[in-house]
JSON list of N, CA and C in Angstrom, two decimals:
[
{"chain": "A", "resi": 1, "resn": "UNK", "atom": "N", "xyz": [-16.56, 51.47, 1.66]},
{"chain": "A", "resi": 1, "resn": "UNK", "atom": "CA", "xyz": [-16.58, 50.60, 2.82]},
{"chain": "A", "resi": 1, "resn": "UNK", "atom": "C", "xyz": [-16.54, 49.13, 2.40]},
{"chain": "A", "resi": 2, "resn": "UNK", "atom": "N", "xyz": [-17.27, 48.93, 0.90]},
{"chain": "A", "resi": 2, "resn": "UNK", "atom": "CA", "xyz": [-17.35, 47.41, 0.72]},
{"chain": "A", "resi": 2, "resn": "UNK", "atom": "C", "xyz": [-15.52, 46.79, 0.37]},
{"chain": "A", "resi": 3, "resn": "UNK", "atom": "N", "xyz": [-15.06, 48.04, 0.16]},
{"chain": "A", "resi": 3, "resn": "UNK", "atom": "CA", "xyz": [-13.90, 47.77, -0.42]},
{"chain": "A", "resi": 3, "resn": "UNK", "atom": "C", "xyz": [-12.54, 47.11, 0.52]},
{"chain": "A", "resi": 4, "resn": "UNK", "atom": "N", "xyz": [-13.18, 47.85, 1.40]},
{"chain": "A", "resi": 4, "resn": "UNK", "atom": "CA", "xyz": [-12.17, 47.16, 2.98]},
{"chain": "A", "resi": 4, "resn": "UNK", "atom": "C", "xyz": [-12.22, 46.10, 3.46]},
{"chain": "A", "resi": 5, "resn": "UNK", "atom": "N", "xyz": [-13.93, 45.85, 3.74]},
{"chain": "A", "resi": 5, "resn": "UNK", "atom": "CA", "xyz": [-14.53, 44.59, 3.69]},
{"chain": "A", "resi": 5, "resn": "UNK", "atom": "C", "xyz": [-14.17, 43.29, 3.04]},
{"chain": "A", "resi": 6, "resn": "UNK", "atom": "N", "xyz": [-13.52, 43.73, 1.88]},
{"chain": "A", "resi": 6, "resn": "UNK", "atom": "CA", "xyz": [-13.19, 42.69, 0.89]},
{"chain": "A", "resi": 6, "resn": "UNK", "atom": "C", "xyz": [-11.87, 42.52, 1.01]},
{"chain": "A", "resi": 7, "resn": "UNK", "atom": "N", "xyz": [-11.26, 43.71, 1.24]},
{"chain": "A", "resi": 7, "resn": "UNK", "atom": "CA", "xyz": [-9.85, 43.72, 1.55]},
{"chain": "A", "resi": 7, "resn": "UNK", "atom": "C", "xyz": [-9.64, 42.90, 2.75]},
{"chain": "A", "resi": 8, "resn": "UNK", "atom": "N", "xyz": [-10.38, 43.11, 3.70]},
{"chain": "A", "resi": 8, "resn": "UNK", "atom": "CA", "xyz": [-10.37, 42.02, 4.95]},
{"chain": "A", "resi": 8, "resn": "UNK", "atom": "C", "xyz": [-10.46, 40.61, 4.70]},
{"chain": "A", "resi": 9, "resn": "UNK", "atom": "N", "xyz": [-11.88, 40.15, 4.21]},
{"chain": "A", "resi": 9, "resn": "UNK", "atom": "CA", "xyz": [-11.63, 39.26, 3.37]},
{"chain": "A", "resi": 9, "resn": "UNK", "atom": "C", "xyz": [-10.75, 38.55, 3.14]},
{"chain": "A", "resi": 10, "resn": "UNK", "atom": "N", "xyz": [-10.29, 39.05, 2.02]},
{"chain": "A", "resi": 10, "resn": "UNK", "atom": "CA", "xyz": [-8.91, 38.06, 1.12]},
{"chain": "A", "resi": 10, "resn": "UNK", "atom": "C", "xyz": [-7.93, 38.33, 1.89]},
{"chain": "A", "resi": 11, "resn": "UNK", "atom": "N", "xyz": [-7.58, 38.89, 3.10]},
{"chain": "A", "resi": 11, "resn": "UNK", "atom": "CA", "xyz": [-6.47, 38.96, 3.72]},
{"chain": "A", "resi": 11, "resn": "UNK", "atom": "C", "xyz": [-6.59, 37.91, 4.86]},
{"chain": "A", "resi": 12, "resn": "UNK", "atom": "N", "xyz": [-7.70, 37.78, 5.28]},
{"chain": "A", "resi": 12, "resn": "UNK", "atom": "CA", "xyz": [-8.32, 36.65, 6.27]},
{"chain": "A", "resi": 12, "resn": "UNK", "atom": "C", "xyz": [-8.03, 35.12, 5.61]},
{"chain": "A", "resi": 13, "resn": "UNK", "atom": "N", "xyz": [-8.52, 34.71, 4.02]},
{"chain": "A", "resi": 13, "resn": "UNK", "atom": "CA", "xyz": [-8.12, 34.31, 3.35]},
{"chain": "A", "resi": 13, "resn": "UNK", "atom": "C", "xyz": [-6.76, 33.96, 2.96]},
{"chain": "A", "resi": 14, "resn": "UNK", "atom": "N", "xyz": [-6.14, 34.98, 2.78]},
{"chain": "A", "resi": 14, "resn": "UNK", "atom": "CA", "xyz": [-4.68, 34.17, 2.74]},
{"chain": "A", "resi": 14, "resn": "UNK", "atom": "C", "xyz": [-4.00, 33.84, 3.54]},
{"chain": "A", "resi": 15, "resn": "UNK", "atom": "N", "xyz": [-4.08, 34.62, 5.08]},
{"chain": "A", "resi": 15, "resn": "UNK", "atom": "CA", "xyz": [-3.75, 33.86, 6.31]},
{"chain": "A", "resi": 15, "resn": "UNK", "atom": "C", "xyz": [-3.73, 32.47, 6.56]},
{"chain": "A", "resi": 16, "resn": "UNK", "atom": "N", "xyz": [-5.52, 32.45, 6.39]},
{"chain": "A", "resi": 16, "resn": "UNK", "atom": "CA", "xyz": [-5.50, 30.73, 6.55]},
{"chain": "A", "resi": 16, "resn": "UNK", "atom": "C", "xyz": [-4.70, 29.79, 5.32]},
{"chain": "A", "resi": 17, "resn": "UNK", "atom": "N", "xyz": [-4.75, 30.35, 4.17]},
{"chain": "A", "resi": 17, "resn": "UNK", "atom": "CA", "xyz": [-3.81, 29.70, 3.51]},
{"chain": "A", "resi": 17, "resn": "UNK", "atom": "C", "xyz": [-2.47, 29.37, 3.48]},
{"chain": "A", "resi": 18, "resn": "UNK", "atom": "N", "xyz": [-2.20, 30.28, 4.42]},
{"chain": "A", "resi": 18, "resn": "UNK", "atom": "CA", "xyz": [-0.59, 30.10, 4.75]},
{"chain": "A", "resi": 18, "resn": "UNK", "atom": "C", "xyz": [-0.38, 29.21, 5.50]},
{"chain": "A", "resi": 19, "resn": "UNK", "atom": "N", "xyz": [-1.07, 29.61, 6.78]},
{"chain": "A", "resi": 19, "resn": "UNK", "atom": "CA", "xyz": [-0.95, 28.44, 7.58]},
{"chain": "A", "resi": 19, "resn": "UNK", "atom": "C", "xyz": [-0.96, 27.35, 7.35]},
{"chain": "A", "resi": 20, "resn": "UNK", "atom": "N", "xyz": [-2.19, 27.40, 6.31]},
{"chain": "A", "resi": 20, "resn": "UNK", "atom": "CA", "xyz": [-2.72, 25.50, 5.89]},
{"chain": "A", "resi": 20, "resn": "UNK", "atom": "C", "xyz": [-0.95, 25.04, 5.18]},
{"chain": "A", "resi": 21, "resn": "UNK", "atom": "N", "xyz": [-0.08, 25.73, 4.33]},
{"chain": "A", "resi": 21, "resn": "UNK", "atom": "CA", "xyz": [1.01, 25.50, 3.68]},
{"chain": "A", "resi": 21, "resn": "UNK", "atom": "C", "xyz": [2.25, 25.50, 4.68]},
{"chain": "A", "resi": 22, "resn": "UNK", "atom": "N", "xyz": [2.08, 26.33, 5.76]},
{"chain": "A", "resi": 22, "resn": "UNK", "atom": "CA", "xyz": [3.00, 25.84, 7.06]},
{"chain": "A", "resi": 22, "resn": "UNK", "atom": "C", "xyz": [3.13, 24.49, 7.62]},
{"chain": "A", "resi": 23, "resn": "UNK", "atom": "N", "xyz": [1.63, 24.33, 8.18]},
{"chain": "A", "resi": 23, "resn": "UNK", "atom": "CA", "xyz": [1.57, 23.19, 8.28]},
{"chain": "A", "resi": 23, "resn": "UNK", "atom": "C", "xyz": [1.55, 22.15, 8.05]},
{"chain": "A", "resi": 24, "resn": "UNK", "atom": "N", "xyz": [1.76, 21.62, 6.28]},
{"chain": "A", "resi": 24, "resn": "UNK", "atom": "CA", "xyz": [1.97, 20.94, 5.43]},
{"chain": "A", "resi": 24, "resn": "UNK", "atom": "C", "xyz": [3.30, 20.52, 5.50]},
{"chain": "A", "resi": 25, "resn": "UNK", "atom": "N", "xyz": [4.15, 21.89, 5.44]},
{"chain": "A", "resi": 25, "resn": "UNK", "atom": "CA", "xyz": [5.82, 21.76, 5.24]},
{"chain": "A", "resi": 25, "resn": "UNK", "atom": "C", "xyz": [5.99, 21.10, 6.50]},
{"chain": "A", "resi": 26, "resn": "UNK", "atom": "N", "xyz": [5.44, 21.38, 7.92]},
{"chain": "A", "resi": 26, "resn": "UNK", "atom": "CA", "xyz": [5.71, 20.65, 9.03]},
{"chain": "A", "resi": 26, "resn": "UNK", "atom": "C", "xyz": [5.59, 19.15, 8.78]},
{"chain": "A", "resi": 27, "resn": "UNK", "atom": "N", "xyz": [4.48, 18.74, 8.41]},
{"chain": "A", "resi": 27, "resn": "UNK", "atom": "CA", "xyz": [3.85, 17.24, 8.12]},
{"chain": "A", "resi": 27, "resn": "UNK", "atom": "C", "xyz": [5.29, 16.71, 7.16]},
{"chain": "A", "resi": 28, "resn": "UNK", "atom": "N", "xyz": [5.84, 17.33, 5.99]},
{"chain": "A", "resi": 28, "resn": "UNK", "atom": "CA", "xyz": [6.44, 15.91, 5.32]},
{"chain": "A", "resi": 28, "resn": "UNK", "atom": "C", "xyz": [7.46, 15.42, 5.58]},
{"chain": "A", "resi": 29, "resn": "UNK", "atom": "N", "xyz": [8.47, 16.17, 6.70]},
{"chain": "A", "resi": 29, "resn": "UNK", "atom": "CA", "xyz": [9.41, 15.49, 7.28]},
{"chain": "A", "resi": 29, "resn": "UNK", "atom": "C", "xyz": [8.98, 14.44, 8.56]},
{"chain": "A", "resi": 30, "resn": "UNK", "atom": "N", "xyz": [8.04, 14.64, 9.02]},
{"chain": "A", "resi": 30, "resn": "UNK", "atom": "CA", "xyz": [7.64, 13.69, 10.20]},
{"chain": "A", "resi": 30, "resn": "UNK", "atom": "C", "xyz": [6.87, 12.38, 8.92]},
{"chain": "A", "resi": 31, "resn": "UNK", "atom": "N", "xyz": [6.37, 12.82, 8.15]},
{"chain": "A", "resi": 31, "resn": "UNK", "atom": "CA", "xyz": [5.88, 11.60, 6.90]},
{"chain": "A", "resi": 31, "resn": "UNK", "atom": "C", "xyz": [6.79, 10.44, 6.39]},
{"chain": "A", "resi": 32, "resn": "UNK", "atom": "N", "xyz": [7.88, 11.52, 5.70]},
{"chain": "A", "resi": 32, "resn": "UNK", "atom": "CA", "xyz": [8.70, 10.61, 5.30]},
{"chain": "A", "resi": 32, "resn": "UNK", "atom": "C", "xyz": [9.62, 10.01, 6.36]},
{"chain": "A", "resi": 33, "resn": "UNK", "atom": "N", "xyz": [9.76, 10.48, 7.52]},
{"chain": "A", "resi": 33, "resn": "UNK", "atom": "CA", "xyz": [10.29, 9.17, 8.76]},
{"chain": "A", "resi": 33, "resn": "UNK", "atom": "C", "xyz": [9.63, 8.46, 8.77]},
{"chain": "A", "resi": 34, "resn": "UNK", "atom": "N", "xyz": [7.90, 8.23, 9.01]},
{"chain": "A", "resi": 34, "resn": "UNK", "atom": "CA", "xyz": [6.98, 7.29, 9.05]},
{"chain": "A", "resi": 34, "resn": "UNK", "atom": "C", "xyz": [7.49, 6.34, 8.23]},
{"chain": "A", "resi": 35, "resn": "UNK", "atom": "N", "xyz": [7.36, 6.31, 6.70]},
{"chain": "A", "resi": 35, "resn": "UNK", "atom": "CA", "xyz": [7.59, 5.82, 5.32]},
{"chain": "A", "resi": 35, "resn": "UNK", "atom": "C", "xyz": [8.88, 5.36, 5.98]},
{"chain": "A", "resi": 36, "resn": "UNK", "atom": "N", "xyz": [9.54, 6.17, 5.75]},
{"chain": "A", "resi": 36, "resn": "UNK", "atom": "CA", "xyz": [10.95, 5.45, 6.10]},
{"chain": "A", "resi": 36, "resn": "UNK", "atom": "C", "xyz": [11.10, 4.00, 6.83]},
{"chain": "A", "resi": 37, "resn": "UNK", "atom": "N", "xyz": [10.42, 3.97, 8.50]},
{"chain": "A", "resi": 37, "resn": "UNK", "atom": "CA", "xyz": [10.55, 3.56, 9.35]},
{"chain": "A", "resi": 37, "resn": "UNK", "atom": "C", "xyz": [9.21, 1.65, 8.87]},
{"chain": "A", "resi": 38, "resn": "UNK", "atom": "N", "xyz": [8.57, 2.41, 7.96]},
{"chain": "A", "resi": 38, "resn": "UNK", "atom": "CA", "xyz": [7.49, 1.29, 7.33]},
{"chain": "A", "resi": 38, "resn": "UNK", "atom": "C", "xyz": [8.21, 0.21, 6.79]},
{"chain": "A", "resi": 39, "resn": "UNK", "atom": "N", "xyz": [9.36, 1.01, 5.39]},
{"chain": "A", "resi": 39, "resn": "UNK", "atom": "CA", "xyz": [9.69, 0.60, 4.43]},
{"chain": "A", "resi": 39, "resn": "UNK", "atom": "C", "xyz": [10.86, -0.42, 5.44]},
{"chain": "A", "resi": 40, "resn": "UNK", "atom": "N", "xyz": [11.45, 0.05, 6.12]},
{"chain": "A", "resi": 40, "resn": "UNK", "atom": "CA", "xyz": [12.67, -0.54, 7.24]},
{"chain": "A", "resi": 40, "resn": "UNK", "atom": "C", "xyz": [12.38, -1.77, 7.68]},
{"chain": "A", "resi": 41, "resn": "UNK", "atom": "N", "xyz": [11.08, -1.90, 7.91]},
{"chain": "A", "resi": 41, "resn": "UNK", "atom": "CA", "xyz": [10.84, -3.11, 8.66]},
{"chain": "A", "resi": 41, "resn": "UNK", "atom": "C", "xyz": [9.98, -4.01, 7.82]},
{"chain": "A", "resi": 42, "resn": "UNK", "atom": "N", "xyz": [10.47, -4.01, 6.41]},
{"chain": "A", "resi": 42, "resn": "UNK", "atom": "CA", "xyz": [10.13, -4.78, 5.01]},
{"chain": "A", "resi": 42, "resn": "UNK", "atom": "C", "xyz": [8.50, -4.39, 4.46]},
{"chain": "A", "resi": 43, "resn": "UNK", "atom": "N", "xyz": [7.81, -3.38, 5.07]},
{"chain": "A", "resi": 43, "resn": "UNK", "atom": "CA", "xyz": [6.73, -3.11, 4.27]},
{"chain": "A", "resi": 43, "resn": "UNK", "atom": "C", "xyz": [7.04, -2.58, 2.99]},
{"chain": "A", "resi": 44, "resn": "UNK", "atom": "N", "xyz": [6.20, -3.19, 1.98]},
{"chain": "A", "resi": 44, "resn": "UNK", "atom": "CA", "xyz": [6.25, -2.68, 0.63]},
{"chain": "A", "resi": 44, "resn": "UNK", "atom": "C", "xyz": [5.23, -1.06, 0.53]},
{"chain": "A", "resi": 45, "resn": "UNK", "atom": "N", "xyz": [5.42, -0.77, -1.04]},
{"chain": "A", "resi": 45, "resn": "UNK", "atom": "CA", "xyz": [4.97, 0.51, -1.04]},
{"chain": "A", "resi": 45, "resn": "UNK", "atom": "C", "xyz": [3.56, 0.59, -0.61]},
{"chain": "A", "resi": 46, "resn": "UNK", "atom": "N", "xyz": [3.28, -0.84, -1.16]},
{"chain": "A", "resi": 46, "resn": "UNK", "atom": "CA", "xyz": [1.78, -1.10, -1.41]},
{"chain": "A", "resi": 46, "resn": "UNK", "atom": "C", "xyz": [1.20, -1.05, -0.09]},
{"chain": "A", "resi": 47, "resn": "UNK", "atom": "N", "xyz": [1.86, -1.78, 0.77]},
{"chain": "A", "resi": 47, "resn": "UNK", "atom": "CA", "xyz": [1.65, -1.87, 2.16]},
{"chain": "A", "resi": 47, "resn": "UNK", "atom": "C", "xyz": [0.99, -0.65, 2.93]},
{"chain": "A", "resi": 48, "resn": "UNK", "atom": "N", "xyz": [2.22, 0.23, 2.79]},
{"chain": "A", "resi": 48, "resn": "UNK", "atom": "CA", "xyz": [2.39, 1.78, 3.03]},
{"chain": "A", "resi": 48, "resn": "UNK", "atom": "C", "xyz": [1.02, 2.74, 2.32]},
{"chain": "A", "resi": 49, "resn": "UNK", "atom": "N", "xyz": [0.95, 2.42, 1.07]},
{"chain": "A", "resi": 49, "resn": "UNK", "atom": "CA", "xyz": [0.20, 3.15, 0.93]},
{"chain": "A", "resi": 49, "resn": "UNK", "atom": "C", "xyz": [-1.49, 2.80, 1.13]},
{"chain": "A", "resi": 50, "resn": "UNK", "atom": "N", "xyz": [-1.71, 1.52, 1.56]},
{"chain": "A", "resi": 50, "resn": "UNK", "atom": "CA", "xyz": [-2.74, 1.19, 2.50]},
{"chain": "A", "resi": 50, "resn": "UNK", "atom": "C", "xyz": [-2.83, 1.23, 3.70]},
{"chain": "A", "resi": 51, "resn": "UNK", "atom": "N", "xyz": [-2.09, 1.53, 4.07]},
{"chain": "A", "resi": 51, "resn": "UNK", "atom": "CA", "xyz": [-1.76, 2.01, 5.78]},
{"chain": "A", "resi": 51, "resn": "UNK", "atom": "C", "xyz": [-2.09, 3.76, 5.80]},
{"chain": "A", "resi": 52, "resn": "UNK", "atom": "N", "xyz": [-1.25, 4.22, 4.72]},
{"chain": "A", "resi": 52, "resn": "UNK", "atom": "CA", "xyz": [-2.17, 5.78, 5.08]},
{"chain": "A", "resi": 52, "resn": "UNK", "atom": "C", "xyz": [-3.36, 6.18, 4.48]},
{"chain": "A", "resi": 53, "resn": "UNK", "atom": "N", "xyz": [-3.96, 4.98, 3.19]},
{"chain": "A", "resi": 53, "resn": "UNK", "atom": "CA", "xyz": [-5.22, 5.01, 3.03]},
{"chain": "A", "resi": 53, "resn": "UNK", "atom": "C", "xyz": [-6.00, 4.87, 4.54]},
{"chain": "A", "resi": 54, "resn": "UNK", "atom": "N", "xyz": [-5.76, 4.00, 5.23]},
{"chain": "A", "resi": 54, "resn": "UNK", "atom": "CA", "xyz": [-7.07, 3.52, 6.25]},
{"chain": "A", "resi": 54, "resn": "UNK", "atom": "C", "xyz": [-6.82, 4.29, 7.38]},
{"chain": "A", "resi": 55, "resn": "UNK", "atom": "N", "xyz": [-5.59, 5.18, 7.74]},
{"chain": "A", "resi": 55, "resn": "UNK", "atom": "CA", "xyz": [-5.68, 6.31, 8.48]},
{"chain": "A", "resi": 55, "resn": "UNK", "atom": "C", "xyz": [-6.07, 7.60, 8.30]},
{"chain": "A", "resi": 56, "resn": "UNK", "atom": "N", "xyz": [-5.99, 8.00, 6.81]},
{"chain": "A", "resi": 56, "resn": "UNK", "atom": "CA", "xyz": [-7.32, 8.98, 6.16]},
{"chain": "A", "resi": 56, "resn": "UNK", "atom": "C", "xyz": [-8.62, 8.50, 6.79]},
{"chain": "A", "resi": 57, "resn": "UNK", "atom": "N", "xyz": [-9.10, 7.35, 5.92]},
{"chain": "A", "resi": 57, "resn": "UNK", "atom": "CA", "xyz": [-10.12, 6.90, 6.48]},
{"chain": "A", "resi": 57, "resn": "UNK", "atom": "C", "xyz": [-10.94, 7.45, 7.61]},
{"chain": "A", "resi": 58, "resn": "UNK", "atom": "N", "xyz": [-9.86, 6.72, 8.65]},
{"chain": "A", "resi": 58, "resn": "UNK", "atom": "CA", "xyz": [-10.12, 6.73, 10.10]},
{"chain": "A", "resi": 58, "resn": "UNK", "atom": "C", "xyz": [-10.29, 7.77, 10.57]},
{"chain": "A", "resi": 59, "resn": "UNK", "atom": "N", "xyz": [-9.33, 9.30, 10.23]},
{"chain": "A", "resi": 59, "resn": "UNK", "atom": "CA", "xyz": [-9.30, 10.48, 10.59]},
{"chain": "A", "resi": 59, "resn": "UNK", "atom": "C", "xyz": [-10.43, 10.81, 9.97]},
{"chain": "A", "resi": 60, "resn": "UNK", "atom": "N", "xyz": [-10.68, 10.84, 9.15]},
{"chain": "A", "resi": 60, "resn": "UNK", "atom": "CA", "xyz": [-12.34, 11.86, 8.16]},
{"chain": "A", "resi": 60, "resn": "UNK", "atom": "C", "xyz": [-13.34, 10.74, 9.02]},
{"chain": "A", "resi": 61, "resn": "UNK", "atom": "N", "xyz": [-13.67, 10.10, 9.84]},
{"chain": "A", "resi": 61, "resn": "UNK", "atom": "CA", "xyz": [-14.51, 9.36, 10.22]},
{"chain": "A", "resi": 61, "resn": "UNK", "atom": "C", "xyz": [-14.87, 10.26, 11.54]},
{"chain": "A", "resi": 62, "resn": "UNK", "atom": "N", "xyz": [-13.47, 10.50, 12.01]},
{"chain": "A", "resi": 62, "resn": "UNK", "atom": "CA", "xyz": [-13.90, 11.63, 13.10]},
{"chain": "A", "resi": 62, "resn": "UNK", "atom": "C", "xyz": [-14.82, 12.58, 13.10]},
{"chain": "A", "resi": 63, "resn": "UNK", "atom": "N", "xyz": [-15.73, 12.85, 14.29]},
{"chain": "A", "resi": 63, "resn": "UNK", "atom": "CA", "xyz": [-16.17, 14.22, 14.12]},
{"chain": "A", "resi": 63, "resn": "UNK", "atom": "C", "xyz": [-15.46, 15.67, 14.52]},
{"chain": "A", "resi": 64, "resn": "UNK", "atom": "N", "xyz": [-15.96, 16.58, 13.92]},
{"chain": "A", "resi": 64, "resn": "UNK", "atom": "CA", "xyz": [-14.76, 17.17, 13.92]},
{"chain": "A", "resi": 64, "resn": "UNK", "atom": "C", "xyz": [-15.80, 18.95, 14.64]}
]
């Protein structure tokens, strides 16, 4: 019985892992338009990459 249990488990487990990697692949084409659309209107990298520093930020500030 423990064996199913476990089998459930890691199958529960890799579900969510998939997803989490679905939804990743969704994120980097809407990313790199962002970037894109940054870099377009003369922001540097540096710029950019303080801009999605302080929206990390902002998001983990949330409660969740």
């Amino acid at each position: 019985m423990a064996d199913i249990v476990n089998l459930g488990d890691r199958l529960k487990a890799q579900q969510e892992k998939t997803a989490r990697m679905d939804l990743t692949a969704k994120m980097i084409p809407i990313m790199v338009e962002k970037v894109e659309k940054f870099y377009s209107v003369g922001a540097t990298p540096e710029h950019i990459a303080r801009f999605l520093q302080v929206a990390i930020e902002e998001i983990n500030k949330r409660p969740r």
